[in-house]
Short mmCIF file of C-alpha atoms in Angstrom, two decimals:
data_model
loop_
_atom_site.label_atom_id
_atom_site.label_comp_id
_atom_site.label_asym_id
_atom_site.label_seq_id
_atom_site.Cartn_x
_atom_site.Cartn_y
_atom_site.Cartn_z
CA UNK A 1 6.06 9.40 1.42
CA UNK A 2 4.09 11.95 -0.21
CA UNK A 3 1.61 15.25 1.07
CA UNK A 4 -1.72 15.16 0.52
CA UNK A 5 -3.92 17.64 1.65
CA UNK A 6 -8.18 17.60 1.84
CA UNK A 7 -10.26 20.86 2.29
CA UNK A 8 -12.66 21.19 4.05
CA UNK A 9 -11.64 18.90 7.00
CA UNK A 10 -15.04 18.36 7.89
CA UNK A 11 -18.31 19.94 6.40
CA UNK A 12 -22.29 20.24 7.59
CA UNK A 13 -24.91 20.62 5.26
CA UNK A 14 -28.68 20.95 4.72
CA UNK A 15 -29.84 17.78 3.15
CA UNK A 16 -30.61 19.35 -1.17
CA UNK A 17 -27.45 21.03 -0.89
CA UNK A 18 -24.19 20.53 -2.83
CA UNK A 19 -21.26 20.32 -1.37
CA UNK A 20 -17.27 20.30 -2.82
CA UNK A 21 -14.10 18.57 -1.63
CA UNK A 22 -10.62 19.55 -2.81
CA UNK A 23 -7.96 17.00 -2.89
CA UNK A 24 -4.35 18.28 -3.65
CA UNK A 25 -1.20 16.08 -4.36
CA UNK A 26 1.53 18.42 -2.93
CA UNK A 27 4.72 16.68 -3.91
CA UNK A 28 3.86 14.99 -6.97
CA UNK A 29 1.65 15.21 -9.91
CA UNK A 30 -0.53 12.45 -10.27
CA UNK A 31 -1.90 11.44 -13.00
CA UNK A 32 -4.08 8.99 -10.98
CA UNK A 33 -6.37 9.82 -7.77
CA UNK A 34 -8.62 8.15 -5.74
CA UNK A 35 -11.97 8.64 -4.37
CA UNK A 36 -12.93 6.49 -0.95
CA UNK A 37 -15.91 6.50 1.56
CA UNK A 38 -15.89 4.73 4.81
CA UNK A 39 -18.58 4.54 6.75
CA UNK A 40 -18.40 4.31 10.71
CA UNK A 41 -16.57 0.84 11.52
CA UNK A 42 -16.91 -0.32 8.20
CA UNK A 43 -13.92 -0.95 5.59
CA UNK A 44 -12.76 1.47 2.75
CA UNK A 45 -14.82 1.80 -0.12
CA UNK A 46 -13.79 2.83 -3.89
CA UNK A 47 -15.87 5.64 -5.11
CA UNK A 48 -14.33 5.81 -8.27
CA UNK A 49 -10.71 6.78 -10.14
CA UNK A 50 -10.23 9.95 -11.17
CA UNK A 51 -7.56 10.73 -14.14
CA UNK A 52 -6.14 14.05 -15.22
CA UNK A 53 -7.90 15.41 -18.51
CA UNK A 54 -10.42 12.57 -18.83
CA UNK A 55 -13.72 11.42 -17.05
CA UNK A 56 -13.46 9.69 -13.96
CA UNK A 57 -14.27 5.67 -13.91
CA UNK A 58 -16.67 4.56 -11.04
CA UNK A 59 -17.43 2.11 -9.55
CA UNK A 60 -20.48 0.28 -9.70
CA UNK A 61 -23.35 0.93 -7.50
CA UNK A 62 -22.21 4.98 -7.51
CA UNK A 63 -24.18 7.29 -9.21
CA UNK A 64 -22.18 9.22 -11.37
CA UNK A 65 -24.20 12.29 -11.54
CA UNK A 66 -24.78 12.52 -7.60
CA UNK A 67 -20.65 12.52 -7.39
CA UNK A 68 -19.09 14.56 -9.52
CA UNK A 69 -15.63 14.16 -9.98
CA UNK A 70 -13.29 16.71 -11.68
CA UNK A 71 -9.35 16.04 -12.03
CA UNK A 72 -8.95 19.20 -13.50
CA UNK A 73 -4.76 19.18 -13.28
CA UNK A 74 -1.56 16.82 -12.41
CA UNK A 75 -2.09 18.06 -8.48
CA UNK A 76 -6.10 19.30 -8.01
CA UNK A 77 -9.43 16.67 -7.95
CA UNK A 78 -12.63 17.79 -6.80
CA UNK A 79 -15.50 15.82 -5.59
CA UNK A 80 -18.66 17.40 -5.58
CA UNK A 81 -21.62 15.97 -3.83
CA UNK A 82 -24.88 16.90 -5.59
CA UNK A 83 -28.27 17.03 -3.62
CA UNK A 84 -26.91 15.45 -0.51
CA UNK A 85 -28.97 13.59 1.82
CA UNK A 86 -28.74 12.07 5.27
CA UNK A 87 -27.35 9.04 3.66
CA UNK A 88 -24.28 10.41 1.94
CA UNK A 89 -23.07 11.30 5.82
CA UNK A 90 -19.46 9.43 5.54
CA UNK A 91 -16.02 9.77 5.62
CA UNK A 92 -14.90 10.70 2.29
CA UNK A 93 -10.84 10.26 1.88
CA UNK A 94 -9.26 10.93 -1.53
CA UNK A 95 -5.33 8.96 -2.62
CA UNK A 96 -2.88 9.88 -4.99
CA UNK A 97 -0.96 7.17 -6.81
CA UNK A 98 2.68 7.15 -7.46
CA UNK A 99 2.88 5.48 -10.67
CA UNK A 100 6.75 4.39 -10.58
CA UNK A 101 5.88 2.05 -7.33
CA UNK A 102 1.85 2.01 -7.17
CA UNK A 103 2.23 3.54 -4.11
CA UNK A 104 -0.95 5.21 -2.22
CA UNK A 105 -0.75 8.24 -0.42
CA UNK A 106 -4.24 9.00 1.57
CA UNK A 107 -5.45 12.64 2.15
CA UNK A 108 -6.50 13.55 5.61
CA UNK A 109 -9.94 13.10 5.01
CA UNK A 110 -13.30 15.02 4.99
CA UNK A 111 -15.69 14.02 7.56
CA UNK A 112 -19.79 15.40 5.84
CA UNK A 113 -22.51 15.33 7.62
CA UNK A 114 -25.74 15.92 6.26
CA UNK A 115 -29.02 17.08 8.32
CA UNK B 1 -14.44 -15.44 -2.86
CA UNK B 2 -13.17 -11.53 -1.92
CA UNK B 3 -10.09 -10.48 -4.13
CA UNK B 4 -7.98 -9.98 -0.73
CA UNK B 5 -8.91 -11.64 2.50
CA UNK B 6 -7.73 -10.49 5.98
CA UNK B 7 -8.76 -11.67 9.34
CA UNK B 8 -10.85 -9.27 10.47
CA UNK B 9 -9.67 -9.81 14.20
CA UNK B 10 -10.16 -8.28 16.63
CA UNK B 11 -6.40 -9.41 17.39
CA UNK B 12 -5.18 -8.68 20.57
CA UNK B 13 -1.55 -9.22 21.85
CA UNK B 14 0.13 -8.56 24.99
CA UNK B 15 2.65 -5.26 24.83
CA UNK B 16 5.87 -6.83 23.95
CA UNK B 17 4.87 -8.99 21.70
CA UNK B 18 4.62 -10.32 18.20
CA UNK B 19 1.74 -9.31 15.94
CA UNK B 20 1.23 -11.09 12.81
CA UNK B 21 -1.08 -10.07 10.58
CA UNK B 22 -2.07 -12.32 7.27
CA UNK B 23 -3.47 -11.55 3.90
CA UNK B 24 -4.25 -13.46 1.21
CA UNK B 25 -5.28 -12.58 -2.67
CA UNK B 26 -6.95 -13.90 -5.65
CA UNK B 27 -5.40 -12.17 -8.43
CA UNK B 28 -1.68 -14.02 -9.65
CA UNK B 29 -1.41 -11.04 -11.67
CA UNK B 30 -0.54 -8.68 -8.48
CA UNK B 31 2.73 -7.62 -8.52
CA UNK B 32 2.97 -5.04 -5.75
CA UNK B 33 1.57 -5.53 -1.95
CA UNK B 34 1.20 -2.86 0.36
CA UNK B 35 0.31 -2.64 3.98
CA UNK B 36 -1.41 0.46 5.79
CA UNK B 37 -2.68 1.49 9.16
CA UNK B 38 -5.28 3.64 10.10
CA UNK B 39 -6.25 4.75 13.34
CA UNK B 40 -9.97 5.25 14.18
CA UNK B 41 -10.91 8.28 12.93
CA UNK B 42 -8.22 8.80 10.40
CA UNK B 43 -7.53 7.67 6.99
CA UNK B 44 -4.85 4.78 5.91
CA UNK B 45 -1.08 5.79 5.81
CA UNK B 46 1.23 3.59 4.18
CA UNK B 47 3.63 1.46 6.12
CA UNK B 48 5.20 -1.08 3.85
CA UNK B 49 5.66 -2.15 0.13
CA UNK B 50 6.95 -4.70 -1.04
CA UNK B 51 7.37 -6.10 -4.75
CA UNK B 52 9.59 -9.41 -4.07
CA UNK B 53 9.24 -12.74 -2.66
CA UNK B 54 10.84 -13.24 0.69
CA UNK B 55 10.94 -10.55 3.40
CA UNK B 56 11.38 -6.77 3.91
CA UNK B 57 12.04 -5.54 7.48
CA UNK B 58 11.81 -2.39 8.05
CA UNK B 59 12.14 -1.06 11.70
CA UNK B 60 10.04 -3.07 14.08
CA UNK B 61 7.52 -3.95 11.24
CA UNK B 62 8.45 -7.01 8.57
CA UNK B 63 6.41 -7.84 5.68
CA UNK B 64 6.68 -11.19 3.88
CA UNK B 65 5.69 -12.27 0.55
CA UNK B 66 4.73 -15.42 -0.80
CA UNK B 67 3.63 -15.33 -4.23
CA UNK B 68 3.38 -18.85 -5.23
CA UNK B 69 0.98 -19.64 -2.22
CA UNK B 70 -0.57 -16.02 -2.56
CA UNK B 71 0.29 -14.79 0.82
CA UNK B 72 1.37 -11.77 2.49
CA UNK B 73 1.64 -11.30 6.09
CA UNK B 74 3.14 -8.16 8.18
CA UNK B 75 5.13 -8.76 11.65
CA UNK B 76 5.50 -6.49 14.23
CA UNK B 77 7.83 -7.00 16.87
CA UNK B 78 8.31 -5.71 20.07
CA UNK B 79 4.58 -4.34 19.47
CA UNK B 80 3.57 -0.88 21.61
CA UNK B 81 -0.46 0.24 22.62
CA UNK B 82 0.50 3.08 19.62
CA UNK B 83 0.46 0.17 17.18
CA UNK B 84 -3.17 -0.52 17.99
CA UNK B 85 -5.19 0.27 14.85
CA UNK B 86 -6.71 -1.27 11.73
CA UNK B 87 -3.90 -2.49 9.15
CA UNK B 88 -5.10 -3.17 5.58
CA UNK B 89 -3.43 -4.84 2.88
CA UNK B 90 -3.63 -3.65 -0.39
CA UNK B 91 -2.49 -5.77 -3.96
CA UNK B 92 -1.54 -3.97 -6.88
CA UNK B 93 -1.69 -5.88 -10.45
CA UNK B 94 0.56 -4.62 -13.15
CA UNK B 95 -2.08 -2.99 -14.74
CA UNK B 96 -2.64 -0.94 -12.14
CA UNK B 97 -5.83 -2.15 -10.42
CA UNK B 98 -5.82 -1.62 -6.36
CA UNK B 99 -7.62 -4.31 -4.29
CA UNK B 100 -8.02 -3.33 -0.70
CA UNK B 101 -8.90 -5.80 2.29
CA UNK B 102 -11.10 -5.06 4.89
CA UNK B 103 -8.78 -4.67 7.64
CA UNK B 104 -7.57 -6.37 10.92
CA UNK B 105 -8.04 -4.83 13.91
CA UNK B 106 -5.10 -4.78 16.02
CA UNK B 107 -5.17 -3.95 20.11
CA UNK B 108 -1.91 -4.05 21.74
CA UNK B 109 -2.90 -4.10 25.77
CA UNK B 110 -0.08 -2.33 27.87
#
């Protein structure tokens, strides 16, 4: 298997604010991460890929400049949430991918909620 | 058509038994097939891989791959109330692309 770790674990925030979640491969580097959100009872969604030392790809339907997505190193990705609103209450769960088997590893996960 | 299809259940099998769960995919590119749970509440942890036609057993949990008919399934045997959860199967092509089902929901009653 493989650590990942997610920080904060959970996060409230007035709705205009911004807010920042860490994802950290801890026994790997990773070229390749993952960005998810699953909303209550509803299946994972891909936010977008994130690769080390080049802009993320997202997918469509998600604005790029609301989630900003920073792979800034072979262990650290950031997501930032930009002007959140009600709406962008989710789970948000980031993955590292082992490239020699394809492998996904899954970060705990950072519950937002949004007033 | 979805890239992978699951049953999205609610399945629901006595404690003892045999869960199977099925998947099936689009893409005859994929070359690796994954299975996770995830417990409500929590994010996906991997369970299985496998890269070959035929089975892989692995504890209490088999997968099985069928690539010419585009199948994967996952067994559990002897099945517990601590297997209860959503399992999701994944595909993998060789150029990397991930294609995640939706998930079936799995209740083992005691």
């Amino acid at each position: 298997g493989a650590v990942v770790s997610q920080h904060p674990s959970w996060v409230i925030c007035k709705s205009g604010t911004s807010v920042k979640i860490e994802c950290r491969s801890l026994d790997f580097q990773a070229t390749t991460m993952f960005w998810y959100r699953q909303f209550p009872k509803q299946s994972l969604m891909l936010m977008a890929t994130s690769n080390e030392g080049s802009k993320a790809t997202y997918e469509q339907g998600v604005e790029k400049d609301k989630f900003l997505i920073n792979h800034a190193s072979l262990t650290l990705s950031t997501l930032t949430v930009t002007s959140a609103h009600p709406e962008d209450s989710s789970f948000y769960i980031c993955s590292v991918r082992r490239e020699s088997s394809y492998e996904q590893y899954f970060g705990p996960g950072t519950r937002l909620t949004v007033t | 058509q979805k890239e992978v299809e699951q049953n999205s259940g609610p399945l629901s099998v006595p404690e003892g038994a045999i869960a199977s769960l099925n998947c099936t995919y689009s893409d005859r590119g994929s070359q690796s097939f994954f299975w996770y749970r995830q417990y409500s509440g929590k994010s996906p942890e991997l369970i299985m891989s496998i890269y070959s036609n035929g089975d892989k057993e692995d504890g209490r949990f088999t997968a099985q791959l069928n690539k010419a008919s585009q199948y994967v399934s996952l067994l559990i045997r002897d099945s517990q109330p601590s297997d209860s959860a959503t399992y999701l199967c994944a595909v993998c092509t060789n150029a990397g692309k991930s294609t995640f089902g939706d998930g079936t929901t799995l209740t083992v009653k005691p």
